[in-house]
Coordinates of C-alpha atoms in Angstrom, one line a residue:
X432 CA 30.3 -21.6 12.1
X433 CA 29.5 -23.6 9.0
X434 CA 28.4 -21.8 5.9
X435 CA 27.3 -23.0 2.5
X436 CA 30.0 -22.5 -0.1
X437 CA 27.9 -19.8 -1.8
X438 CA 27.5 -17.9 1.5
X439 CA 31.2 -18.1 2.1
X440 CA 31.9 -16.6 -1.4
X441 CA 29.4 -13.9 -0.8
X442 CA 31.1 -12.8 2.4
X443 CA 34.6 -13.3 1.2
X444 CA 37.0 -10.3 1.4
X445 CA 39.4 -10.8 -1.4
X446 CA 42.1 -8.9 0.5
X447 CA 42.2 -11.6 3.1
X448 CA 43.1 -14.4 0.7
X449 CA 44.4 -17.1 1.1
X450 CA 41.8 -18.7 3.4
X451 CA 41.8 -22.3 4.7
X452 CA 38.4 -24.1 4.6
X453 CA 37.3 -27.5 6.1
X454 CA 34.4 -29.3 4.4
X455 CA 31.8 -29.9 7.1
X456 CA 29.3 -31.8 5.0
X457 CA 30.1 -33.4 1.7
X458 CA 30.2 -36.9 0.5
X459 CA 30.6 -39.6 3.1
X460 CA 32.4 -42.4 1.5
X461 CA 36.2 -42.7 1.3
X462 CA 37.9 -40.6 -1.3
X463 CA 38.8 -37.1 -2.1
X464 CA 37.8 -34.6 -4.8
X465 CA 36.2 -35.5 -8.1
X466 CA 36.5 -33.5 -11.2
X467 CA 34.2 -33.1 -14.2
X468 CA 34.3 -30.6 -17.1
X469 CA 37.2 -28.7 -15.5
X470 CA 35.5 -28.2 -12.1
X471 CA 35.4 -30.2 -8.9
X472 CA 32.0 -31.7 -8.4
X473 CA 32.4 -33.6 -5.1
X474 CA 34.3 -32.8 -1.9
X475 CA 34.7 -35.3 1.0
X476 CA 33.7 -34.4 4.6
X477 CA 36.8 -33.3 6.5
X478 CA 38.7 -32.3 3.4
X479 CA 40.9 -29.2 3.9
X480 CA 41.3 -26.7 1.1
X481 CA 43.4 -23.6 0.8
X482 CA 41.5 -21.0 -1.2
X483 CA 43.9 -18.8 -3.3
X484 CA 41.6 -16.9 -5.6
X485 CA 38.1 -16.1 -6.9
X486 CA 37.8 -15.7 -10.6
X487 CA 34.9 -15.0 -13.0
X488 CA 34.4 -18.2 -15.0
X489 CA 31.8 -16.8 -17.4
X490 CA 29.4 -13.9 -18.0
X491 CA 25.6 -14.2 -18.4
X492 CA 24.1 -11.3 -20.3
X493 CA 20.5 -10.1 -20.2
X494 CA 19.1 -7.4 -22.6
X495 CA 17.5 -4.7 -20.5
X496 CA 15.0 -3.0 -22.8
X497 CA 12.1 -4.6 -24.7
X498 CA 12.5 -4.4 -28.5
X499 CA 9.1 -3.8 -30.2
X500 CA 7.9 -6.7 -32.3
X501 CA 10.3 -9.1 -30.7
X502 CA 10.1 -11.5 -27.8
X503 CA 12.3 -10.7 -24.9
X504 CA 15.5 -12.8 -25.5
X505 CA 16.5 -15.2 -22.8
X506 CA 19.7 -14.6 -20.9
X507 CA 22.7 -15.9 -22.8
X508 CA 26.4 -16.5 -22.2
X509 CA 29.0 -14.2 -23.5
X510 CA 32.4 -15.8 -24.1
X511 CA 35.3 -14.1 -22.4
X512 CA 36.9 -13.2 -25.8
X513 CA 33.7 -11.6 -27.1
X514 CA 35.0 -8.6 -29.1
X515 CA 32.3 -6.1 -28.1
X516 CA 33.0 -2.6 -26.9
X517 CA 31.0 -1.4 -23.9
X518 CA 30.4 1.8 -22.0
X519 CA 29.7 1.3 -18.2
X520 CA 26.5 2.6 -16.6
X521 CA 27.2 4.0 -13.2
X522 CA 25.9 1.9 -10.3
X523 CA 23.1 3.8 -8.5
X524 CA 23.4 1.7 -5.3
X525 CA 25.5 3.5 -2.8
X526 CA 28.5 2.1 -0.9
X527 CA 28.2 3.0 2.8
X528 CA 31.8 2.6 3.9
X529 CA 35.2 2.7 2.3
X530 CA 35.7 -0.9 3.6
X531 CA 32.7 -2.0 1.5
X532 CA 34.2 -0.4 -1.6
X533 CA 37.6 -2.1 -1.1
X534 CA 36.0 -5.4 -0.4
X535 CA 34.0 -5.4 -3.7
X536 CA 36.0 -3.2 -6.1
X537 CA 39.3 -4.2 -7.6
X538 CA 41.8 -1.4 -6.8
X539 CA 45.3 -1.9 -8.2
X540 CA 48.3 -0.4 -10.0
X541 CA 46.8 -0.6 -13.5
X542 CA 45.1 2.4 -14.9
X543 CA 41.9 0.4 -14.9
X544 CA 42.3 -0.1 -11.2
X545 CA 41.7 3.5 -10.2
X546 CA 37.9 3.7 -9.7
X547 CA 36.2 7.1 -9.1
X548 CA 33.4 7.9 -6.6
X549 CA 31.7 10.9 -5.3
X550 CA 30.2 11.6 -1.8
X551 CA 26.6 12.6 -1.3
X552 CA 27.6 15.4 1.2
X553 CA 30.6 17.6 1.9
X554 CA 33.4 15.8 3.7
X555 CA 35.8 17.6 6.1
X556 CA 39.2 15.9 6.4
X557 CA 42.2 17.0 8.5
X558 CA 43.9 19.0 5.8
X559 CA 41.3 19.1 3.0
X560 CA 37.6 19.4 2.4
X561 CA 35.9 17.3 -0.2
X562 CA 32.8 19.0 -1.8
X563 CA 29.6 17.3 -2.5
X564 CA 29.7 15.4 -5.8
X565 CA 33.5 16.0 -6.3
X566 CA 35.2 13.1 -8.0
X567 CA 37.4 11.1 -5.8
X568 CA 39.9 8.7 -7.4
X569 CA 40.9 5.6 -5.4
X570 CA 44.6 4.8 -6.2
X571 CA 45.7 2.1 -3.8
X572 CA 45.1 0.3 -0.5
X573 CA 48.0 0.0 1.9
X574 CA 48.9 -0.3 5.5
X575 CA 50.0 3.0 7.1
X576 CA 51.1 3.0 10.8
X577 CA 49.4 -0.3 11.4
X578 CA 46.0 0.8 9.9
X579 CA 44.7 -0.1 6.4
X580 CA 44.1 3.1 4.4
X581 CA 42.9 4.0 1.0
X582 CA 45.1 6.4 -1.0
X583 CA 42.8 8.9 -2.8
X584 CA 43.1 12.0 -4.9
X585 CA 41.0 14.9 -6.3
X586 CA 41.9 17.1 -9.2
X587 CA 41.5 20.8 -8.8
X588 CA 42.8 23.4 -11.2
X589 CA 44.7 20.7 -13.0
X590 CA 46.6 19.8 -9.8
X591 CA 46.2 16.5 -7.9
X592 CA 45.5 16.7 -4.2
X593 CA 46.3 13.5 -2.4
X594 CA 44.8 12.3 0.9
X595 CA 43.9 9.0 2.7
X596 CA 40.7 7.6 4.1
X597 CA 40.4 4.8 6.6
X598 CA 38.3 1.7 5.8
X599 CA 36.0 2.8 8.6
X600 CA 35.1 6.0 6.8
X601 CA 31.3 6.1 6.5
X602 CA 29.0 7.9 4.1
X603 CA 27.1 7.5 0.9
X604 CA 29.7 6.9 -1.9
X605 CA 28.4 6.7 -5.4
X606 CA 30.2 5.5 -8.5
X607 CA 31.1 8.3 -11.0
X608 CA 30.0 8.3 -14.6
X609 CA 32.6 6.8 -16.8
X610 CA 33.0 7.9 -20.4
X611 CA 35.6 5.4 -21.4
X612 CA 35.0 2.4 -23.7
X613 CA 36.0 -1.1 -22.4
X614 CA 36.3 -4.6 -23.8
X615 CA 34.5 -7.4 -22.0
X616 CA 37.8 -8.8 -20.7
X617 CA 38.6 -5.4 -19.1
X618 CA 35.2 -5.2 -17.5
X619 CA 35.5 -8.8 -16.2
X620 CA 39.0 -8.2 -14.7
X621 CA 38.5 -4.7 -13.3
X622 CA 34.9 -3.3 -13.5
X623 CA 32.5 -5.8 -12.1
X624 CA 32.1 -5.3 -8.3
X625 CA 32.0 -8.6 -6.4
X626 CA 28.4 -9.8 -5.6
X627 CA 26.9 -7.1 -7.9
X628 CA 25.8 -7.1 -11.5
X629 CA 27.1 -4.5 -14.0
X630 CA 24.9 -2.6 -16.4
X631 CA 26.7 -1.7 -19.7
X632 CA 25.8 -0.3 -23.1
X633 CA 27.0 -2.0 -26.2
X634 CA 28.7 0.6 -28.4
X635 CA 30.4 -1.5 -31.2
X636 CA 32.8 -4.3 -32.0
X637 CA 36.6 -4.2 -31.9
X638 CA 37.1 -6.7 -34.7
X639 CA 35.3 -9.2 -36.9
X640 CA 33.2 -11.8 -35.0
X641 CA 33.0 -15.1 -36.9
X642 CA 30.6 -16.8 -34.5
X643 CA 26.9 -16.3 -34.2
X644 CA 26.1 -12.8 -32.9
X645 CA 24.0 -13.3 -29.7
X646 CA 22.4 -9.8 -30.1
X647 CA 19.3 -8.9 -32.1
X648 CA 20.1 -7.3 -35.5
X649 CA 21.1 -3.7 -35.1
X650 CA 21.1 -3.9 -31.3
X651 CA 23.2 -1.2 -29.5
X652 CA 21.6 -0.9 -26.1
X653 CA 21.8 -1.7 -22.4
X654 CA 22.8 -5.1 -20.9
X655 CA 23.0 -6.5 -17.5
X656 CA 26.1 -8.6 -17.0
X657 CA 26.0 -11.3 -14.3
X658 CA 29.3 -13.0 -13.4
X659 CA 29.5 -16.7 -12.6
X660 CA 32.4 -17.3 -10.3
X661 CA 34.8 -20.2 -9.7
X662 CA 36.9 -20.7 -6.6
X663 CA 40.6 -21.6 -7.1
X664 CA 42.5 -23.5 -4.5
X665 CA 45.0 -26.2 -3.6
X666 CA 44.7 -29.4 -1.6
X667 CA 47.2 -30.4 1.1
X668 CA 50.5 -31.8 -0.4
X669 CA 49.1 -31.5 -3.9
X670 CA 50.5 -29.2 -6.7
X671 CA 47.5 -29.1 -9.0
X672 CA 45.2 -26.1 -8.8
X673 CA 41.6 -27.1 -8.2
X674 CA 38.6 -25.1 -9.4
X675 CA 35.2 -25.2 -7.6
X676 CA 31.9 -23.6 -8.6
X677 CA 30.3 -21.8 -5.5
X678 CA 27.0 -23.6 -6.3
X679 CA 28.5 -26.9 -5.2
X680 CA 26.2 -28.2 -2.4
X681 CA 28.6 -28.4 0.5
X682 CA 29.1 -26.6 3.8
X683 CA 32.4 -25.3 4.9
X684 CA 34.1 -23.8 7.9
X685 CA 36.9 -21.1 7.8
X686 CA 39.7 -22.5 9.9
X687 CA 42.5 -20.1 8.7
X688 CA 43.4 -18.8 12.2
X689 CA 43.7 -22.3 13.7
X690 CA 45.4 -24.2 10.8
X691 CA 49.1 -24.2 9.9
X692 CA 49.1 -23.0 6.2
X693 CA 52.6 -24.5 5.8
X694 CA 51.0 -27.8 5.2
X695 CA 50.1 -26.4 1.8
X696 CA 52.4 -25.7 -1.1
X697 CA 52.8 -21.9 -1.7
X698 CA 51.4 -21.3 -5.2
X699 CA 51.9 -17.9 -6.8
X700 CA 50.6 -16.4 -10.1
X701 CA 52.5 -14.0 -12.3
X702 CA 50.3 -11.2 -10.8
X703 CA 51.1 -12.3 -7.3
X704 CA 54.8 -12.2 -8.0
X705 CA 54.6 -8.7 -9.5
X706 CA 52.9 -7.5 -6.3
X707 CA 55.7 -8.6 -4.1
X708 CA 58.2 -6.0 -2.8
X709 CA 61.6 -5.7 -4.4
X710 CA 63.2 -6.9 -1.1
X711 CA 61.6 -10.3 -1.5
X712 CA 63.5 -11.1 -4.7
X713 CA 65.3 -13.2 -5.9
X714 CA 62.8 -16.2 -5.5
X715 CA 63.4 -19.8 -6.4
X716 CA 60.2 -21.5 -7.7
X717 CA 59.0 -24.5 -9.5
X718 CA 56.7 -24.0 -12.5
X719 CA 53.3 -25.6 -11.9
X720 CA 51.1 -24.2 -14.7
X721 CA 53.1 -22.9 -17.6
X722 CA 52.0 -20.0 -19.8
X723 CA 50.3 -20.7 -23.1
X724 CA 52.4 -19.9 -26.2
X725 CA 55.7 -20.0 -24.4
X726 CA 58.3 -18.5 -26.7
X727 CA 61.3 -18.8 -24.5
X728 CA 64.0 -21.2 -25.6
X729 CA 64.9 -24.5 -24.1
X730 CA 61.5 -24.9 -22.6
X731 CA 62.4 -22.8 -19.5
X732 CA 58.8 -22.5 -18.4
X733 CA 57.7 -26.1 -18.6
X734 CA 55.9 -27.9 -15.7
X735 CA 58.3 -29.1 -13.0
X736 CA 61.1 -26.7 -14.2
X737 CA 62.9 -24.9 -11.3
X738 CA 63.5 -21.2 -12.1
X739 CA 64.9 -18.1 -10.5
X740 CA 62.8 -15.0 -10.4
X741 CA 65.5 -12.3 -9.9
X742 CA 63.4 -9.1 -9.8
X743 CA 60.5 -7.1 -11.2
X744 CA 61.0 -3.8 -13.0
X745 CA 59.7 -1.5 -15.7
X746 CA 61.1 -2.0 -19.2
X747 CA 60.6 -0.2 -22.5
X748 CA 59.4 -1.7 -25.8
X749 CA 58.8 -0.2 -29.2
X750 CA 55.3 -0.8 -30.5
X751 CA 55.4 -1.7 -34.2
X752 CA 53.0 -2.9 -36.9
X753 CA 53.4 -4.5 -40.3
X754 CA 53.1 -2.3 -43.4
X755 CA 51.0 -4.4 -45.7
X756 CA 47.9 -4.0 -47.9
X757 CA 46.1 -7.1 -46.7
X758 CA 44.8 -8.0 -43.2
X759 CA 45.3 -9.0 -40.5
X760 CA 48.4 -7.1 -39.7
X761 CA 50.8 -8.4 -37.2
X762 CA 51.9 -6.3 -34.2
X763 CA 55.1 -6.5 -32.3
X764 CA 56.8 -5.2 -29.1
X765 CA 60.5 -4.7 -29.9
X766 CA 63.1 -4.4 -27.1
X767 CA 65.6 -1.6 -27.4
X768 CA 68.3 -4.3 -27.1
X769 CA 67.3 -5.7 -30.6
X770 CA 70.6 -6.1 -32.5
X771 CA 69.2 -6.1 -36.1
X772 CA 69.5 -3.1 -38.4
X773 CA 66.9 -1.1 -40.2
X774 CA 66.6 1.1 -43.3
X775 CA 64.0 3.8 -43.6
X776 CA 60.9 3.4 -45.7
X777 CA 58.6 6.0 -47.2
X778 CA 55.6 7.2 -45.1
X779 CA 52.2 8.0 -46.4
X780 CA 51.0 11.4 -45.3
X781 CA 47.3 12.0 -46.1
X782 CA 47.0 15.8 -45.4
X783 CA 49.1 18.9 -45.3
X784 CA 48.7 18.9 -41.6
X785 CA 50.5 15.5 -41.5
X786 CA 53.3 17.1 -43.4
X787 CA 53.6 19.7 -40.7
X788 CA 53.8 17.1 -38.0
X789 CA 56.2 14.8 -39.9
X790 CA 58.8 17.5 -40.9
X791 CA 62.1 17.7 -38.9
X792 CA 64.9 20.1 -38.4
X793 CA 67.5 17.4 -39.3
X794 CA 66.5 17.2 -43.0
X795 CA 64.1 18.7 -45.4
X796 CA 60.9 16.6 -45.8
X797 CA 60.7 15.6 -49.5
X798 CA 57.3 14.3 -50.7
X799 CA 55.4 13.3 -53.9
X800 CA 51.8 14.2 -54.3
X801 CA 49.4 11.2 -55.0
X802 CA 46.2 13.3 -55.2
X803 CA 45.4 16.5 -57.0
X804 CA 44.2 19.7 -55.1
X805 CA 42.7 22.9 -56.5
X806 CA 42.6 25.8 -54.0
X807 CA 39.7 28.2 -53.8
X808 CA 42.0 31.2 -53.5
X809 CA 44.6 32.4 -56.0
X810 CA 47.2 33.1 -53.2
X811 CA 47.4 29.3 -52.5
X812 CA 49.1 26.7 -54.7
X813 CA 47.5 24.0 -56.7
X814 CA 48.8 20.4 -56.6
X815 CA 48.9 17.8 -59.4
X816 CA 49.6 14.0 -59.0
X817 CA 53.3 13.5 -59.2
X818 CA 54.3 17.0 -58.0
X819 CA 57.3 17.0 -55.6
X820 CA 57.7 19.3 -52.7
X821 CA 60.3 20.2 -50.0
X822 CA 58.4 21.0 -46.8
X823 CA 59.8 23.8 -44.7
X824 CA 57.6 25.4 -42.0
X825 CA 54.1 26.6 -41.2
X826 CA 53.1 30.2 -41.3
X827 CA 50.1 32.5 -41.9
X828 CA 49.2 34.3 -45.1
X829 CA 46.4 36.6 -46.3
X830 CA 43.9 35.6 -48.9
X831 CA 41.2 37.7 -50.6
X832 CA 37.6 36.5 -49.9
X833 CA 34.6 38.4 -51.1
X834 CA 36.6 41.6 -51.2
X835 CA 38.0 41.3 -47.7
X836 CA 41.3 39.9 -46.5
X837 CA 41.4 36.8 -44.4
X838 CA 44.4 35.2 -42.6
X839 CA 44.8 31.4 -43.0
X840 CA 47.4 28.9 -41.8
X841 CA 49.5 27.4 -44.5
X842 CA 52.6 25.2 -45.0
X843 CA 55.5 26.9 -46.8
X844 CA 57.1 24.5 -49.3
X845 CA 59.2 24.5 -52.4
X846 CA 57.8 22.8 -55.5
X847 CA 60.6 20.9 -57.3
X848 CA 60.6 21.7 -61.0
X849 CA 62.9 20.1 -63.7
X850 CA 65.7 22.6 -63.3
X851 CA 64.5 25.0 -60.7
X852 CA 62.3 25.5 -57.6
X853 CA 59.0 27.4 -57.0
X854 CA 57.6 28.7 -53.8
X855 CA 54.3 27.0 -52.8
X856 CA 51.8 27.6 -50.1
X857 CA 49.6 24.6 -49.1
X858 CA 46.6 25.3 -46.7
X859 CA 46.8 23.1 -43.6
X860 CA 43.2 21.9 -44.2
X861 CA 44.3 20.4 -47.5
X862 CA 43.2 16.8 -47.8
X863 CA 45.6 15.7 -50.5
X864 CA 47.8 12.8 -50.4
X865 CA 51.6 12.5 -50.2
X866 CA 54.3 9.9 -50.1
X867 CA 57.7 10.6 -48.5
X868 CA 60.8 10.3 -50.7
X869 CA 63.7 8.7 -48.8
X870 CA 67.2 9.7 -49.8
X871 CA 68.8 8.2 -46.6
X872 CA 70.5 4.9 -47.4
X873 CA 72.0 4.4 -43.9
X874 CA 71.4 1.4 -41.7
X875 CA 70.2 2.2 -38.2
X876 CA 69.9 0.3 -34.9
X877 CA 66.6 0.7 -33.2
X878 CA 68.0 3.0 -30.5
X879 CA 69.3 5.4 -33.1
X880 CA 66.0 5.5 -34.9
X881 CA 64.2 6.4 -31.7
X882 CA 66.6 9.1 -30.9
X883 CA 66.7 10.8 -34.3
X884 CA 63.2 10.6 -35.8
X885 CA 59.7 11.5 -34.8
X886 CA 57.0 8.9 -34.3
X887 CA 55.6 7.3 -36.3
X888 CA 58.1 6.3 -39.0
X889 CA 58.5 3.4 -41.4
X890 CA 61.4 1.0 -41.6
X891 CA 62.4 -2.4 -43.0
X892 CA 64.8 -4.9 -41.5
X893 CA 68.0 -4.8 -43.5
X894 CA 70.1 -7.0 -41.3
X895 CA 68.4 -9.5 -39.0
X896 CA 69.4 -10.0 -35.4
X897 CA 72.1 -12.6 -35.5
X898 CA 72.1 -13.1 -31.7
X899 CA 68.7 -14.9 -31.8
X900 CA 67.7 -18.2 -33.5
X901 CA 64.6 -16.8 -35.2
X902 CA 64.1 -13.2 -35.9
X903 CA 60.4 -12.8 -36.5
X904 CA 60.9 -9.2 -37.8
X905 CA 63.2 -10.2 -40.7
X906 CA 60.4 -11.7 -42.8
X907 CA 58.1 -8.7 -42.5
X908 CA 57.7 -6.5 -45.7
X909 CA 58.0 -3.4 -43.6
X910 CA 57.3 -2.0 -40.2
X911 CA 55.8 1.2 -38.8
X912 CA 57.4 2.1 -35.5
X913 CA 54.7 3.9 -33.6
X914 CA 55.6 4.7 -30.0
X915 CA 57.4 3.6 -26.9
X916 CA 55.5 1.4 -24.4
X917 CA 56.6 0.9 -20.8
X918 CA 55.4 -2.3 -19.1
X919 CA 56.1 -4.4 -16.0
X920 CA 58.4 -7.5 -16.5
X921 CA 59.8 -10.3 -14.4
X922 CA 63.4 -11.2 -14.9
X923 CA 63.7 -15.0 -14.8
X924 CA 66.3 -17.7 -15.5
X925 CA 66.8 -21.4 -15.4
X926 CA 68.0 -22.4 -11.9
X927 CA 70.8 -24.4 -13.5
X928 CA 72.0 -21.3 -15.3
X929 CA 71.0 -18.2 -13.3
X930 CA 73.3 -15.9 -15.2
X931 CA 71.3 -16.1 -18.5
X932 CA 68.1 -14.2 -17.8
X933 CA 64.9 -13.5 -19.8
X934 CA 62.2 -10.9 -19.5
X935 CA 58.6 -12.0 -19.3
X936 CA 55.6 -9.6 -19.3
X937 CA 53.4 -9.7 -16.3
X938 CA 50.2 -8.5 -18.1
X939 CA 50.5 -10.9 -21.1
X940 CA 52.0 -14.1 -19.6
X941 CA 50.0 -16.0 -17.0
X942 CA 51.7 -18.8 -15.1
X943 CA 51.6 -20.4 -11.7
X944 CA 54.6 -21.4 -9.7
X945 CA 55.3 -23.1 -6.4
X946 CA 57.5 -21.1 -4.0
X947 CA 60.6 -23.2 -3.2
X948 CA 62.5 -20.6 -1.2
X949 CA 63.1 -16.8 -1.1
X950 CA 66.8 -16.8 -1.0
X951 CA 69.2 -17.8 -3.8
X952 CA 72.1 -19.4 -2.0
X953 CA 74.6 -19.3 -4.9
X954 CA 76.2 -16.1 -6.1
X955 CA 74.9 -15.5 -9.6
X956 CA 77.6 -12.9 -10.4
X957 CA 76.9 -10.7 -13.4
X958 CA 73.8 -11.6 -15.4
X959 CA 73.1 -11.3 -19.1
X960 CA 69.5 -10.1 -19.9
X961 CA 68.0 -11.4 -23.1
X962 CA 64.8 -9.7 -24.3
X963 CA 62.9 -11.2 -27.2
X964 CA 60.7 -9.5 -29.7
X965 CA 57.1 -10.3 -28.7
X966 CA 54.2 -10.7 -31.2
X967 CA 51.0 -9.4 -29.6
X968 CA 47.3 -9.8 -30.5
X969 CA 45.2 -7.2 -32.2
X970 CA 43.3 -6.7 -29.0
X971 CA 46.4 -6.1 -27.0
X972 CA 47.7 -3.7 -29.7
X973 CA 44.6 -1.5 -29.6
X974 CA 44.5 -1.5 -25.8
X975 CA 48.1 -0.3 -25.7
X976 CA 47.5 2.4 -28.2
X977 CA 44.4 3.6 -26.4
X978 CA 46.1 3.7 -23.0
X979 CA 49.2 5.5 -24.2
X980 CA 47.1 8.0 -26.2
X981 CA 45.0 8.9 -23.2
X982 CA 48.1 10.5 -21.6
X983 CA 49.4 12.4 -24.6
X984 CA 46.6 14.1 -26.5
X985 CA 47.7 15.1 -30.0
X986 CA 46.6 18.4 -31.6
X987 CA 43.3 18.1 -33.4
X988 CA 43.3 17.3 -37.1
X989 CA 42.3 20.2 -39.3
X990 CA 38.8 20.1 -40.8
X991 CA 38.0 18.4 -44.1
X992 CA 38.0 20.5 -47.2
X993 CA 34.7 22.3 -47.3
X994 CA 32.4 21.9 -50.3
X995 CA 32.3 24.7 -52.9
X996 CA 28.8 25.8 -51.8
X997 CA 30.1 26.3 -48.2
X998 CA 33.5 27.5 -49.0
X999 CA 32.8 31.2 -49.1
X1000 CA 31.3 31.2 -45.6
X1001 CA 33.3 28.5 -43.8
X1002 CA 36.7 27.8 -45.3
X1003 CA 38.8 30.5 -43.7
X1004 CA 37.1 30.5 -40.3
X1005 CA 37.2 26.7 -39.8
X1006 CA 40.8 26.5 -40.9
X1007 CA 41.8 29.1 -38.3
X1008 CA 39.7 27.7 -35.5
X1009 CA 40.8 24.1 -35.9
X1010 CA 44.5 24.5 -36.5
X1011 CA 45.8 25.1 -33.0
X1012 CA 49.2 25.8 -31.5
X1013 CA 51.3 25.9 -34.7
X1014 CA 54.2 28.4 -34.8
X1015 CA 53.8 31.5 -36.9
X1016 CA 56.4 32.4 -39.5
X1017 CA 56.9 35.6 -41.5
X1018 CA 54.3 36.2 -44.2
X1019 CA 56.7 36.2 -47.0
X1020 CA 58.5 33.0 -48.1
X1021 CA 62.3 33.4 -48.5
X1022 CA 63.8 30.7 -50.7
X1023 CA 67.5 29.9 -50.5
X1024 CA 67.8 26.9 -52.9
X1025 CA 71.4 26.2 -52.1
X1026 CA 70.7 25.5 -48.5
X1027 CA 67.5 23.5 -49.0
X1028 CA 68.6 20.6 -51.2
X1029 CA 70.9 17.8 -50.6
X1030 CA 73.5 17.4 -53.3
X1031 CA 71.9 14.3 -54.7
X1032 CA 68.6 16.0 -55.1
X1033 CA 69.7 18.4 -57.8
X1034 CA 68.1 17.8 -61.2
X1035 CA 65.2 15.7 -59.9
X1036 CA 62.4 15.5 -62.4
X1037 CA 58.9 16.5 -61.4
X1038 CA 57.7 13.0 -62.2
X1039 CA 57.4 10.4 -59.4
X1040 CA 60.9 8.8 -58.9
X1041 CA 61.2 5.2 -60.1
X1042 CA 62.2 4.1 -56.6
X1043 CA 58.9 5.4 -55.2
X1044 CA 56.5 4.0 -57.7
X1045 CA 56.1 0.6 -56.0
X1046 CA 55.7 2.2 -52.7
X1047 CA 53.1 4.5 -54.1
X1048 CA 51.1 1.6 -55.5
X1049 CA 51.3 -0.4 -52.3
X1050 CA 50.4 2.6 -50.1
X1051 CA 47.4 3.6 -52.3
X1052 CA 46.0 0.1 -52.0
X1053 CA 46.6 0.0 -48.3
X1054 CA 44.9 3.4 -47.8
X1055 CA 41.6 2.2 -49.2
X1056 CA 41.6 -1.0 -47.1
X1057 CA 43.1 0.1 -43.8
X1058 CA 42.3 3.8 -43.4
X1059 CA 39.5 3.3 -41.0
X1060 CA 41.5 0.9 -38.8
X1061 CA 44.5 3.2 -38.7
X1062 CA 42.4 6.1 -37.6
X1063 CA 40.9 4.0 -34.8
X1064 CA 44.4 3.1 -33.6
X1065 CA 45.4 6.7 -33.4
X1066 CA 42.3 7.9 -31.6

């Protein structure tokens, strides 16, 4: 039965791709497809097309509420790289079967690909009962014993209970409220159901937007996002990928079941390759559409190049950012195989609580104060700019407040005087300012740093990686190593030299290849894996920080220093309530100077060491300019 192209797209189940279509009514003179502005505008009657994908080409936004004193703005286009941050409004229209959900919602291995729904009534399953309104997470769709099933889970008492639902499962399934914040790119890729609009609330902007802001001044409200799709496909015997708007006035017929798809070249995207099973590798392929910004040597991923895709796997990277006072900062993913060497650099530690987190058992944390602090209680220590401290451990101590004794959490330190040491107690709520003093002159490989020190820590490249042509880290003034990131990579090589392999990230490198064959006839023997340091965008950096942080919640920061007017009522209670999970130590501070100091620390003057003064100046400038952004990254 012939359908208009728009009707075909509306009824298309993305899980059944690829599909083969024959044009039933198009243009009637000799010729094939015609292209204009990046999309095919004419198709000939009888043309056969293999549809390989359906992508959102652009987003049309419409402001929901009326703004008093203003005309209702016309719908406008939002570019895909628009830096707005959005909160999703749950769809109030129910899904009546699990099959309808899987046909319209993107469910995949990414954390964004696990949508949550609730059922209007209680559901009784074979081994589990799902309560009305209980949140059900959809994790994956797979074939089990010949039937397509949805792998689901519910969380009860902090434990995950897994179960499966068939596509035929009926009911009233509603989308759950989602408190997370998303970029437009994430919403487009994961959160707009097919053939539905998506209502969102604008909450802010991820970075500076240089172009004209399409929203009214001060607008932070609800929008309706309407996707405009494009069909991606391939013609018989052709390698180029064609793109067709569904609004093209042609009728088509689905002939997938009666047509030999081998007449078409087998085109695969990076994502398609990552979804293949491990048994299907290695794969020999020809590059059709290379990735943008290809940083691999010798143009391995150029059009027409034959490559070997050996396997897919998870690999670790170290997420790092430049230490600099001006913006924008550069961000990097450093492989653990990086052969350069690093020297440690001082860290800026804004509060006493940060000192508690930064200290280690390996060596005493030595810091210089960059900001004065005057305590409200005589039992606590005052701090002047330039004071030096050795940080030891956290404990509790009693202070006298309005004639009654209160217990507060403090950091036990030693203040370094000219020829002696003095015990000091710094309250954990103290918002002072400190810079670390580094006495370690060793050079470290990145694996040694990760094993010996707590995140984050600062370093500078002292010896560049001599095994690569251009070491992009060597020119940086300093780096903050922040955390380990695990991501999916494809291991590829030039077909002419299959033993020298390179890792390419699935999520950040988009390319299209033509499948040549699934079997590598020649024996590759032992292979050498080469992983390059990757520079990532600011958006990619913040998305990584946000995803990683969502799985490892840090302890809360202590409260800000209360004002003098509030101090008598709130200081002790707030400090105790907000400082959670810190180990208690004996109330008295026992000082054993001979065990605390490294031999080269004896005789340090209480003034800021000369070697730290440049660092202090740089960090003080950096703090005023970058504090807000750093806090956002750590949220």
